[in-house]
Coordinates of C-alpha atoms in Angstrom, one line a residue:
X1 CA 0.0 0.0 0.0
X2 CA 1.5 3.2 -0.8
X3 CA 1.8 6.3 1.3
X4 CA 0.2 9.6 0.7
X5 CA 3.1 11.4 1.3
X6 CA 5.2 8.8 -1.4
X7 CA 2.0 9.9 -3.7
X8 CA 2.7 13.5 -3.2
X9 CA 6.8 13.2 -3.9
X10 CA 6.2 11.2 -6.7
X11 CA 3.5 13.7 -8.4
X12 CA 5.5 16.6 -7.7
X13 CA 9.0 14.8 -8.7
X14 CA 7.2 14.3 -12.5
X15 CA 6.6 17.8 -12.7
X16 CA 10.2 19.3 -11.4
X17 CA 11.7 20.6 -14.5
X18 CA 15.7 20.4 -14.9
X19 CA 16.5 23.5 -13.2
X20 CA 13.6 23.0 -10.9
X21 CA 15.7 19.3 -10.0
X22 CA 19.0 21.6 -9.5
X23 CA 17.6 24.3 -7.5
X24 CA 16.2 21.4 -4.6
X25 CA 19.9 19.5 -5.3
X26 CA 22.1 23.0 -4.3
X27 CA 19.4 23.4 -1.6
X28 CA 20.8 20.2 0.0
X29 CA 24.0 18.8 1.3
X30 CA 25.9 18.7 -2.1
X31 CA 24.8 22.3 -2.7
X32 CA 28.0 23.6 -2.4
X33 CA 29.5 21.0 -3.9
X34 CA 26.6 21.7 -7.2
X35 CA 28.0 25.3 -7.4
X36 CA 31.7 25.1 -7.4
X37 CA 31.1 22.6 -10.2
X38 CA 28.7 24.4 -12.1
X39 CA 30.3 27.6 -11.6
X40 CA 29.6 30.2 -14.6
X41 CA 27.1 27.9 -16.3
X42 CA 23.5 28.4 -17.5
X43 CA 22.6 27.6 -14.2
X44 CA 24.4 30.4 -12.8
X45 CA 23.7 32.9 -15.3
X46 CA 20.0 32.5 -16.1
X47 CA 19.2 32.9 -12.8
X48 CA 20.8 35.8 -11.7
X49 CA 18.6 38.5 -11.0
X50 CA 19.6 41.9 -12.7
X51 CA 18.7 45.1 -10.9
X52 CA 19.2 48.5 -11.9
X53 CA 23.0 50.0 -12.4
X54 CA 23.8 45.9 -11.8
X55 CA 24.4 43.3 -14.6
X56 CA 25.6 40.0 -14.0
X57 CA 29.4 41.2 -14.8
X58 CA 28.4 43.4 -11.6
X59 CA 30.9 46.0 -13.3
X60 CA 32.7 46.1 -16.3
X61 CA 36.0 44.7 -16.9
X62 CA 37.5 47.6 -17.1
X63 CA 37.2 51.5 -17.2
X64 CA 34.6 52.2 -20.6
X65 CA 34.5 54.8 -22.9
X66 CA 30.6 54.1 -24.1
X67 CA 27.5 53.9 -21.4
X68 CA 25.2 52.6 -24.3
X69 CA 24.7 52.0 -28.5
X70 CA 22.4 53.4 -30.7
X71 CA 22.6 50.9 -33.7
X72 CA 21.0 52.5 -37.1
X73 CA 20.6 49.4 -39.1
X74 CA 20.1 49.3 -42.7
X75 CA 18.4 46.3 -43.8
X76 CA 19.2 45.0 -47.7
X77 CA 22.8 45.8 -47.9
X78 CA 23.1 49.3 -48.5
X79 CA 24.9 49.8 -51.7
X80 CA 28.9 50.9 -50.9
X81 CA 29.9 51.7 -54.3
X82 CA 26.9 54.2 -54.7
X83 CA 27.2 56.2 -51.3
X84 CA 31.3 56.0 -49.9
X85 CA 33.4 53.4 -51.1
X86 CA 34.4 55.5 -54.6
X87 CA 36.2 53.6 -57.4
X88 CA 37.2 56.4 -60.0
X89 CA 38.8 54.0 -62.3
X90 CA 35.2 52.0 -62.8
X91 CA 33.9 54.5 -64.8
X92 CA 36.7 53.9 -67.8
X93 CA 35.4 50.3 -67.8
X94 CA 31.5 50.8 -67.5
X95 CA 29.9 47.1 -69.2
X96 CA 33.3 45.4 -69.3
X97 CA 32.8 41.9 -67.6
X98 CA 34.4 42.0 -64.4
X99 CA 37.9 39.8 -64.5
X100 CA 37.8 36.3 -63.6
X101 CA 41.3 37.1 -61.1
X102 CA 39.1 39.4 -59.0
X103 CA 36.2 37.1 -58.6
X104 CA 38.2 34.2 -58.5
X105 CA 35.6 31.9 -58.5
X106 CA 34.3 33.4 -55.2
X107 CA 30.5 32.5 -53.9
X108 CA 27.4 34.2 -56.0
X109 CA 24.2 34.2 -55.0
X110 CA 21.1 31.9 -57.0
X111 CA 20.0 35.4 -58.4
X112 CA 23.2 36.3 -60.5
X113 CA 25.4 33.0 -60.3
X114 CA 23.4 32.1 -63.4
X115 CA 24.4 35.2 -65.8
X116 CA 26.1 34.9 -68.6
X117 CA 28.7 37.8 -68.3
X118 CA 29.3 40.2 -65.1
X119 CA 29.3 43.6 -66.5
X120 CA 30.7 46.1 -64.5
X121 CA 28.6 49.4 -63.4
X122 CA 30.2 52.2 -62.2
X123 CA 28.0 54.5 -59.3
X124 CA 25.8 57.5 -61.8
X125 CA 26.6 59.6 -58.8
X126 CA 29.2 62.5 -58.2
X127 CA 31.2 62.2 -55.1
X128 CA 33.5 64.9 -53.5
X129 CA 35.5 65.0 -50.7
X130 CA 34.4 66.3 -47.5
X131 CA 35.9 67.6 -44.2
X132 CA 39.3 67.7 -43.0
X133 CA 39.3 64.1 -43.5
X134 CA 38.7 64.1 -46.7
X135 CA 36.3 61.2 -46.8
X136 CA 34.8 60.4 -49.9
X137 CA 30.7 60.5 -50.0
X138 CA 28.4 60.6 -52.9
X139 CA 25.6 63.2 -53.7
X140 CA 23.0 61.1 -52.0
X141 CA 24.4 61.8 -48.7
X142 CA 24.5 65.5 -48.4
X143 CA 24.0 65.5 -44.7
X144 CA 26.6 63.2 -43.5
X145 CA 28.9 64.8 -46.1
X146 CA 28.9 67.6 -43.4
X147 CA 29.7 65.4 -40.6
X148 CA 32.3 63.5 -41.6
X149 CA 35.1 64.6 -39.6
X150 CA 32.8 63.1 -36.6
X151 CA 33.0 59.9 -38.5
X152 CA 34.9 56.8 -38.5
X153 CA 34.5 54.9 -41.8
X154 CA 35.1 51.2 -42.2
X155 CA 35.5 50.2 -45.7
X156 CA 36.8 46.9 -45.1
X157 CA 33.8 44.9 -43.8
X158 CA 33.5 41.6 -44.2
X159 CA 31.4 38.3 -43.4
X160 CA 30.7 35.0 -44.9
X161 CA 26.8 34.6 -44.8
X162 CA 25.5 36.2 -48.5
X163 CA 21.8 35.8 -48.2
X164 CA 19.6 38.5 -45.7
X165 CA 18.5 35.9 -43.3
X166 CA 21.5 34.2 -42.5
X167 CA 23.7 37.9 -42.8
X168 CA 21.4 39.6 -40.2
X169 CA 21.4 37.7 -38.0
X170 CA 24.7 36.8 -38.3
X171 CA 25.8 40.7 -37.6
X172 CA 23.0 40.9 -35.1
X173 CA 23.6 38.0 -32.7
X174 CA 27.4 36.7 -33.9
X175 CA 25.8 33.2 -35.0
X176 CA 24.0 32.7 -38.7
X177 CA 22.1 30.2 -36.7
X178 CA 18.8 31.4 -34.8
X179 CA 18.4 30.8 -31.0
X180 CA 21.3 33.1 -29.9
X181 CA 20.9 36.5 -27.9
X182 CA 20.9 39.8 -30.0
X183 CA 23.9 42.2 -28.5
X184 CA 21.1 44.5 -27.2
X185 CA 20.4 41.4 -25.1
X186 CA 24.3 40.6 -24.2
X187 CA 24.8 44.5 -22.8
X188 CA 21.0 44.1 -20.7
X189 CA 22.5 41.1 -19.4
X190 CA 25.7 41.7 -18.7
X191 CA 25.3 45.7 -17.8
X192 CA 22.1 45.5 -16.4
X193 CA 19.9 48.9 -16.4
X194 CA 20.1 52.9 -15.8
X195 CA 16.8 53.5 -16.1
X196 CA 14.3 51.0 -13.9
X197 CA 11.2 52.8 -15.6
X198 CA 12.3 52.2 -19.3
X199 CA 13.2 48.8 -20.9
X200 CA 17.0 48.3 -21.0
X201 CA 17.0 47.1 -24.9
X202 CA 14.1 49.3 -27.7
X203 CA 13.6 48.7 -31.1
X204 CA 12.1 50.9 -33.3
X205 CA 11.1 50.0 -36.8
X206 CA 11.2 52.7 -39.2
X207 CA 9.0 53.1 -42.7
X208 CA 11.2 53.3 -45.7
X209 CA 10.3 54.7 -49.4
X210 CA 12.4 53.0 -51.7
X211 CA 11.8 49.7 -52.6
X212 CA 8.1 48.5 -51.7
X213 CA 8.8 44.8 -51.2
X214 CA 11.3 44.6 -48.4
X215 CA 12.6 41.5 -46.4
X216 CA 10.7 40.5 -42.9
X217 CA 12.6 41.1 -40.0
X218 CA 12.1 38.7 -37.6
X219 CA 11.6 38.9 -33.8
X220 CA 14.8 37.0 -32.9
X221 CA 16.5 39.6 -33.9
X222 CA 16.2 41.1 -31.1
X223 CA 15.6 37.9 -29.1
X224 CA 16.7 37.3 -26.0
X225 CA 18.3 33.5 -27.5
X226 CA 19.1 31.1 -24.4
X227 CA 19.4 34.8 -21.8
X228 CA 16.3 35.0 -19.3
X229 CA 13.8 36.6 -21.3
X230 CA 13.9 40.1 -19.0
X231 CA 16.8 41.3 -21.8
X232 CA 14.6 40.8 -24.8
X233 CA 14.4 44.0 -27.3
X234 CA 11.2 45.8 -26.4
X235 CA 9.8 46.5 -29.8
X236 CA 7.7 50.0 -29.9
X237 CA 5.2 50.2 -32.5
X238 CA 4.3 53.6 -34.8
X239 CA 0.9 54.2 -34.4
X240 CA -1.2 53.5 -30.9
X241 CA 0.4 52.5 -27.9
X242 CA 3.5 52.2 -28.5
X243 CA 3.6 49.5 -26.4
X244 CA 0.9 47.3 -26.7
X245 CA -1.4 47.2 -23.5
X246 CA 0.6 49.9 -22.5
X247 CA -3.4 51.9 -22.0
X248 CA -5.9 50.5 -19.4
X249 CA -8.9 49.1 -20.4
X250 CA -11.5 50.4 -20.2
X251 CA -13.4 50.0 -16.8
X252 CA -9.5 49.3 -15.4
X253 CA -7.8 52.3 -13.5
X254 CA -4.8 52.1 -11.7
X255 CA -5.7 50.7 -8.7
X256 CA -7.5 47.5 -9.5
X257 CA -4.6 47.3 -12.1
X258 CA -1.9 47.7 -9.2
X259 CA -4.0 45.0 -7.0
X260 CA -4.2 42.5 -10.0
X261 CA -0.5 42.8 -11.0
X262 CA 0.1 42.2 -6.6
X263 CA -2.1 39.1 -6.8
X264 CA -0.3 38.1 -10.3
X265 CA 3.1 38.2 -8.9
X266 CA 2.1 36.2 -5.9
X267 CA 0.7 33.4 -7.9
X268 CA 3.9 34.0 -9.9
X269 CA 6.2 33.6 -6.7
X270 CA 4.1 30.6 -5.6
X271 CA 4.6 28.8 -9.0
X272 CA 8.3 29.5 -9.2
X273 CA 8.7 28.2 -5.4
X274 CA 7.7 24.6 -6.6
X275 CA 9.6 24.5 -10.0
X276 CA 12.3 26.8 -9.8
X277 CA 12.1 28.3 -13.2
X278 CA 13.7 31.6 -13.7
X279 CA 11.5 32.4 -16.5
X280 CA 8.8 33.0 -13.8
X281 CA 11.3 35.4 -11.8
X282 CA 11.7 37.2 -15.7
X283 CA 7.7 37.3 -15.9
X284 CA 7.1 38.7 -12.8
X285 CA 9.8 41.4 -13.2
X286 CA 8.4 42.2 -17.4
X287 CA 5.0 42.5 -15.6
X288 CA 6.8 45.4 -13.0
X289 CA 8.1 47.1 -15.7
X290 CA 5.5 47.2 -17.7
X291 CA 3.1 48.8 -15.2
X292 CA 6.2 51.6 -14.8
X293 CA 6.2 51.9 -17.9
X294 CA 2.4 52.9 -18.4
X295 CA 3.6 56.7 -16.9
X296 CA 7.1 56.8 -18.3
X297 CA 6.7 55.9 -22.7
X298 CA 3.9 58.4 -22.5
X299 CA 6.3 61.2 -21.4
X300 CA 9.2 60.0 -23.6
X301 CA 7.2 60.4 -26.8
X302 CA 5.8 63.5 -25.8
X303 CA 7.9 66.3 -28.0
X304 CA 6.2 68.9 -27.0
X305 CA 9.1 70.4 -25.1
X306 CA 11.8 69.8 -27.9
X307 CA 12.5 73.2 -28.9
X308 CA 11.9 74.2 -32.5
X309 CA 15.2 74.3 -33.6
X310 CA 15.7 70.5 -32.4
X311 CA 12.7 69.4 -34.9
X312 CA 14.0 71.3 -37.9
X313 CA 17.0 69.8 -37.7
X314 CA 15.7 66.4 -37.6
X315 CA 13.6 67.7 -40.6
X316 CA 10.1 67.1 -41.4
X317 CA 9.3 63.8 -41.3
X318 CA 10.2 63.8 -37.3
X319 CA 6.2 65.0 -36.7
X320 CA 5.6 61.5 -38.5
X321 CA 5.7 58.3 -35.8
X322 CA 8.1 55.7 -37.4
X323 CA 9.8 57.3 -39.6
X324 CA 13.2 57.5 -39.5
X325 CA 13.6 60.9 -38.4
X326 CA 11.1 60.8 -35.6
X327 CA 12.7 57.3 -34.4
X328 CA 16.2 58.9 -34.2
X329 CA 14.7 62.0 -32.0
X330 CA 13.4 59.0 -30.1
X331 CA 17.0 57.4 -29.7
X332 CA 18.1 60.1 -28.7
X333 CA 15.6 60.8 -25.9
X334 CA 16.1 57.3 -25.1
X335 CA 19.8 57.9 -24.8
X336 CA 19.3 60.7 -21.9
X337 CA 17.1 58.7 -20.3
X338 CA 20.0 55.6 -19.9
X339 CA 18.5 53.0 -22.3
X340 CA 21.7 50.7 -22.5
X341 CA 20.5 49.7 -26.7
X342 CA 18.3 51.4 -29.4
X343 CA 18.1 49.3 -32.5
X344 CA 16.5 51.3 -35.4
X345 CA 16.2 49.4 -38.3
X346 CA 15.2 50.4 -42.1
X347 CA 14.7 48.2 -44.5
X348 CA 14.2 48.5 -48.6
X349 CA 18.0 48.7 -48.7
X350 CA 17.6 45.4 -51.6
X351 CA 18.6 46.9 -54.8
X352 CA 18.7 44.3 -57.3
X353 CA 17.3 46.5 -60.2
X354 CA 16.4 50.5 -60.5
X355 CA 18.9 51.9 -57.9
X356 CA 18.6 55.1 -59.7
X357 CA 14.8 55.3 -58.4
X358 CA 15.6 53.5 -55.2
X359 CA 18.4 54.6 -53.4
X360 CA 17.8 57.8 -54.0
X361 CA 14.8 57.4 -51.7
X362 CA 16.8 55.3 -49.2
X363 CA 19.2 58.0 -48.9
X364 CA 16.5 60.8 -48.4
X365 CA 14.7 58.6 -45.8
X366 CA 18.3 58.7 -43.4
X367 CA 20.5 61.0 -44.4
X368 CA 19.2 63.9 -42.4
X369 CA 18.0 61.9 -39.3
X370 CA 21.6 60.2 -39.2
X371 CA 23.2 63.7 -39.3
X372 CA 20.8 65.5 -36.4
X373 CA 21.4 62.6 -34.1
X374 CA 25.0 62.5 -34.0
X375 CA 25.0 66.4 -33.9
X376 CA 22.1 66.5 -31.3
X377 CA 23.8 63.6 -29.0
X378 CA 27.4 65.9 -29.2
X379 CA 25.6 69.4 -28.7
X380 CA 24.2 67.6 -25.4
X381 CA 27.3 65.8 -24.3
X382 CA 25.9 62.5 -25.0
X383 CA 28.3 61.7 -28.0
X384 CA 31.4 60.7 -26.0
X385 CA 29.6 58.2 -24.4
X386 CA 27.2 56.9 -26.7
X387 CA 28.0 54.4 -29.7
X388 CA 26.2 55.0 -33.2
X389 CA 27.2 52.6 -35.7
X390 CA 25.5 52.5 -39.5
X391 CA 25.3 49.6 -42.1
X392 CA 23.8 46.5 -43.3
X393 CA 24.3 43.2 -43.0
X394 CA 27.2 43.0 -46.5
X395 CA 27.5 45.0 -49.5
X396 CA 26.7 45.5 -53.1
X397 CA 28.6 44.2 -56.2
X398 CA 30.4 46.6 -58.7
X399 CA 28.7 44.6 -61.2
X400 CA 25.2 44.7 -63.1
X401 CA 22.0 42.1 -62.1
X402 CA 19.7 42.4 -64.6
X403 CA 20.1 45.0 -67.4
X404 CA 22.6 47.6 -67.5
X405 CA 22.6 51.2 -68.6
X406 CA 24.2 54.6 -67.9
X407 CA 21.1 56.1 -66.2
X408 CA 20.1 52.6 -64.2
X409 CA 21.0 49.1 -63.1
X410 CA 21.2 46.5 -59.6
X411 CA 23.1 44.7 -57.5
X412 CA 23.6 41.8 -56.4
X413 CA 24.3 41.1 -52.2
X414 CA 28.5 41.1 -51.7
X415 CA 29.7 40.0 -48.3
X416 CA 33.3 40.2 -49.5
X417 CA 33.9 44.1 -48.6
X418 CA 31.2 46.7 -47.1
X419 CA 31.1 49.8 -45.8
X420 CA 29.9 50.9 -42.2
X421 CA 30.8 54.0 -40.0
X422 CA 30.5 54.5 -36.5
X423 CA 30.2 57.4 -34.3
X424 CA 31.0 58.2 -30.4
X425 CA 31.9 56.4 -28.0
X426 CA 35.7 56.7 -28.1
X427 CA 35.7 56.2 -31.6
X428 CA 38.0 58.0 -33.9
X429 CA 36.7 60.6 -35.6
X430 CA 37.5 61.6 -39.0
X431 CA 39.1 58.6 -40.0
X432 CA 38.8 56.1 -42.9
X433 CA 39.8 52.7 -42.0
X434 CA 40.6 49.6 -44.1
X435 CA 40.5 49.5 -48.1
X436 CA 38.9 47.5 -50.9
X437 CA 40.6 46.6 -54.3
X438 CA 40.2 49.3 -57.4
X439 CA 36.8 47.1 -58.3
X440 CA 35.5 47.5 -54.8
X441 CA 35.4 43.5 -54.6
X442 CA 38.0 42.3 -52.4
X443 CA 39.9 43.8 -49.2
X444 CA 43.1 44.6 -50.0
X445 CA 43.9 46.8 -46.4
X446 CA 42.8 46.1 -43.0
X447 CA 40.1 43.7 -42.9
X448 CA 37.8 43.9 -40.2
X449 CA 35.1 40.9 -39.9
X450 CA 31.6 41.5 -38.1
X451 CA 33.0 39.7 -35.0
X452 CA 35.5 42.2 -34.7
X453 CA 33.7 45.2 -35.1
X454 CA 31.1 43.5 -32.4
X455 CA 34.3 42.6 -30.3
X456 CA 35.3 46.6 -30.2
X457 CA 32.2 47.7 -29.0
X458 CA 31.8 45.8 -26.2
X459 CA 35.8 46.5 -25.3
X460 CA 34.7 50.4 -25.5
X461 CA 31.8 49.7 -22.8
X462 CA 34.1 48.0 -20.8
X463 CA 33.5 44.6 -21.5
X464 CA 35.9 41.5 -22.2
X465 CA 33.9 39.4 -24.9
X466 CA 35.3 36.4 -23.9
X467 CA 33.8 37.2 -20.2
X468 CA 30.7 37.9 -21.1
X469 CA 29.7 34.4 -21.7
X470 CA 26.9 31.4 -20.6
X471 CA 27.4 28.0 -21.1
X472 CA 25.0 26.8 -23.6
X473 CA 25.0 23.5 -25.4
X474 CA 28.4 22.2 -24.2
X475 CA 30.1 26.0 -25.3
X476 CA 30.9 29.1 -23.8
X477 CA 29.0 30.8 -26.1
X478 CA 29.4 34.8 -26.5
X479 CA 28.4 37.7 -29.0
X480 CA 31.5 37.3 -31.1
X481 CA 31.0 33.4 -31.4
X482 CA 33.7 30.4 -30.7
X483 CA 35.9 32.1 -33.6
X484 CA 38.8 33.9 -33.6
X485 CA 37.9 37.4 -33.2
X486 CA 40.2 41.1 -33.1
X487 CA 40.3 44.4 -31.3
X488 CA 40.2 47.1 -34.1
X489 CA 43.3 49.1 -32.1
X490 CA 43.1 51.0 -35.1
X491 CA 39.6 53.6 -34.5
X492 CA 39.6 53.4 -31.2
X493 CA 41.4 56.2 -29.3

């Protein structure tokens, strides 16, 4: 005959999850025994409990130059040859197939691999050089033209993934394979927060004009991967809340919400008391937040009191939610208010045909926004400390998809050399770094490779990327992967 109490061990034994089974073990006599062992694990990591000003590093590693990033991310592959990497000697050799020693039998994508002849197309725009740094930029880019001495230019980008999926979120989370934390997610977790009434990690999507048909972007992009769900990006939306829920409904005022979220997070507690899993503990602190947060988004995207001055120089289209404009006025009011990540992305940046009625648009859409944030952060001294970093996931080729003239003509996705610029941050300004061939095809100078330009980053926010790690799946796995990665000593002061 069994025993009740051998009834009640056995039902709530089936329904202990793994870390529910390793919380009761450490609770016993080989508990300290469990931790030594386990040390830095998943175990450790996922269920430490971030609070504000404290991240699981506790501090950084060292003394940082950047508090926080602001990452303006152009979705397509923006297209280098058109905007800063010039190649003067292209336009002597406009519809000449591109020689076989510079693509050297190199990877093509399904959409071009198939054409008969690789013409080369030299950029239809003008480009000048600008500043006391003499950086090269196109007519499309008026606006950072003006800025570029604030700039620090990477023309030597590089990556292996050459299709959008695989190439965002390979630059996004350091792994072309899904299920890994975005680096929003890494600096939540490992930097915890400034602000407790504002999510640590926002993304903003922005409306684009170019090309109609753009890739999806999906969620895990901003995914919190095997992290506690608490460092997730918080995605705001354009019209409505911008959170959803964020409003009571109707019949709901603050109180009886304040009582239900009390008897929510008891429940909560209770639950997580019998199975010990921390993605009750990351509920019950999402739930906190977003009550705080039902007094604090209303009053960050309230403009009212940016002066008029500050709105013209974001430009028109600021008045318009999710645009580009208005979402970089809203970076930068996140910025002040000690967001640790703002991801802003714009898509349409896929110009396989009719650049010459597409990126014209593309350009139009950020060019201005791009230039009154960086201007805006310095004038309040925010720029020191803050990161801004532009660019897509790779490149564009020098030659032609599709047909080719001198007014119009596309191109194909090139991860082999790209273009990005940063700003802030300890950054140095008014610098070009790294150099493609004369086609614009291969790196002949300075190569830097996404996982080292995500390596730098974190090293200018104080963080080791090799320390900032979790044991998942057998690895200690970390935003610049299990691959060699390098410090870019280079354009970082």
């Amino acid at each position: 005959m069994k025993n009740n109490n051998d009834t009640d061990f056995n039902k709530q034994f089936s329904t202990l999850s793994r870390r529910g089974f390793l919380k009761h073990a450490a609770a016993g006599i080989g508990g300290t025994a469990l931790a030594g062992l386990l040390g830095q694990s998943a175990y450790a990591a996922q269920n430490a409990q971030v609070q504000l000003g404290q991240g699981s590093l506790g501090s950084p590693h060292f003394r940082p130059k950047a508090k926080r990033v602001i990452n303006l991310f152009m979705a397509g592959g923006p297209s280098q040859h058109d905007m800063f990497d010039y190649k003067p000697k292209m336009k002597a050799m406009f519809g000449k197939d591109l020689p076989e020693e510079i693509r050297n039998g190199q990877r093509l994508t399904g959409m071009t691999s198939g054409q008969d002849s690789f013409p080369i197309a030299p950029t239809k725009y003008d480009f000048k050089q600008y500043g006391d740094s003499g950086a090269w930029v196109s007519e499309l880019m008026p606006y950072t033209a003006k800025m570029v001495d604030e700039l620090t230019f990477i023309k030597s980008m590089h990556t292996e993934a050459i299709n959008h999926d695989p190439a965002i979120t390979y630059i996004q989370t350091g792994s072309q394979q899904p299920g890994h934390p975005s680096m929003g997610s890494w600096l939540s977790y490992g930097l915890g927060s400034e602000n407790a009434n504002l999510p640590n990690f926002v993304v903003l999507h922005s409306s684009w004009t170019g090309r109609k048909t753009a890739q999806a972007l999906y969620n895990r992009l901003w995914g919190s991967g095997f992290l506690p769900a608490s460092h997730q990006g918080v995605s705001f939306q354009s019209t409505g809340d911008p959170i959803l829920y964020l409003t009571n409904a109707k019949g709901v005022n603050a109180d009886v919400r304040r009582t239900m979220l009390d008897g929510l997070r008891n429940l909560n507690q209770q639950h997580f008391a019998k199975m010990a899993d921390p993605s009750i503990t990351s509920r019950i602190a999402q739930y906190e937040l977003a009550n705080r947060m039902q007094s604090s988004v209303p009053e960050l995207t309230d403009l009212k009191k940016e002066s008029k001055a500050t709105l013209d120089l974001y430009g028109p289209d600021v008045h318009k939610p999710g645009t580009f404009a208005y979402n970089c006025l809203m970076a930068r009011r996140l910025a002040e208010r000690g967001v640790r990540f703002t991801q802003i992305f714009h898509r349409g940046w896929d110009q396989h045909q009719d650049i010459a009625k597409d990126l014209p648009n593309q350009c139009r859409d950020v060019d201005q926004a791009c230039y009154a944030l960086v201007t805006d952060l310095k004038s309040r001294g925010l720029l020191e400390d803050t990161i801004v970093t532009w660019g897509g996931e790779f490149g564009r080729t020098i030659y032609c998809q599709g047909k080719l003239t001198k007014e119009n003509y596309g191109r194909d996705h090139h991860p082999r050399s790209f273009t990005t610029w940063v700003a802030g941050g300890g950054f140095k300004p008014g610098i070009t770094y790294g150099e493609s061939d004369e086609f614009g095809y291969n790196i002949v100078k300075d190569p830097v490779h996404i996982r080292d330009l995500n390596r730098t980053v974190l090293h200018q926010l104080g963080i080791d990327h090799k320390r900032l790690s979790v044991k998942h799946q057998g690895l200690d796995q970390t935003l610049t992967g299990v691959e060699e990665s390098h410090l870019i000593k280079g354009i970082i002061s």
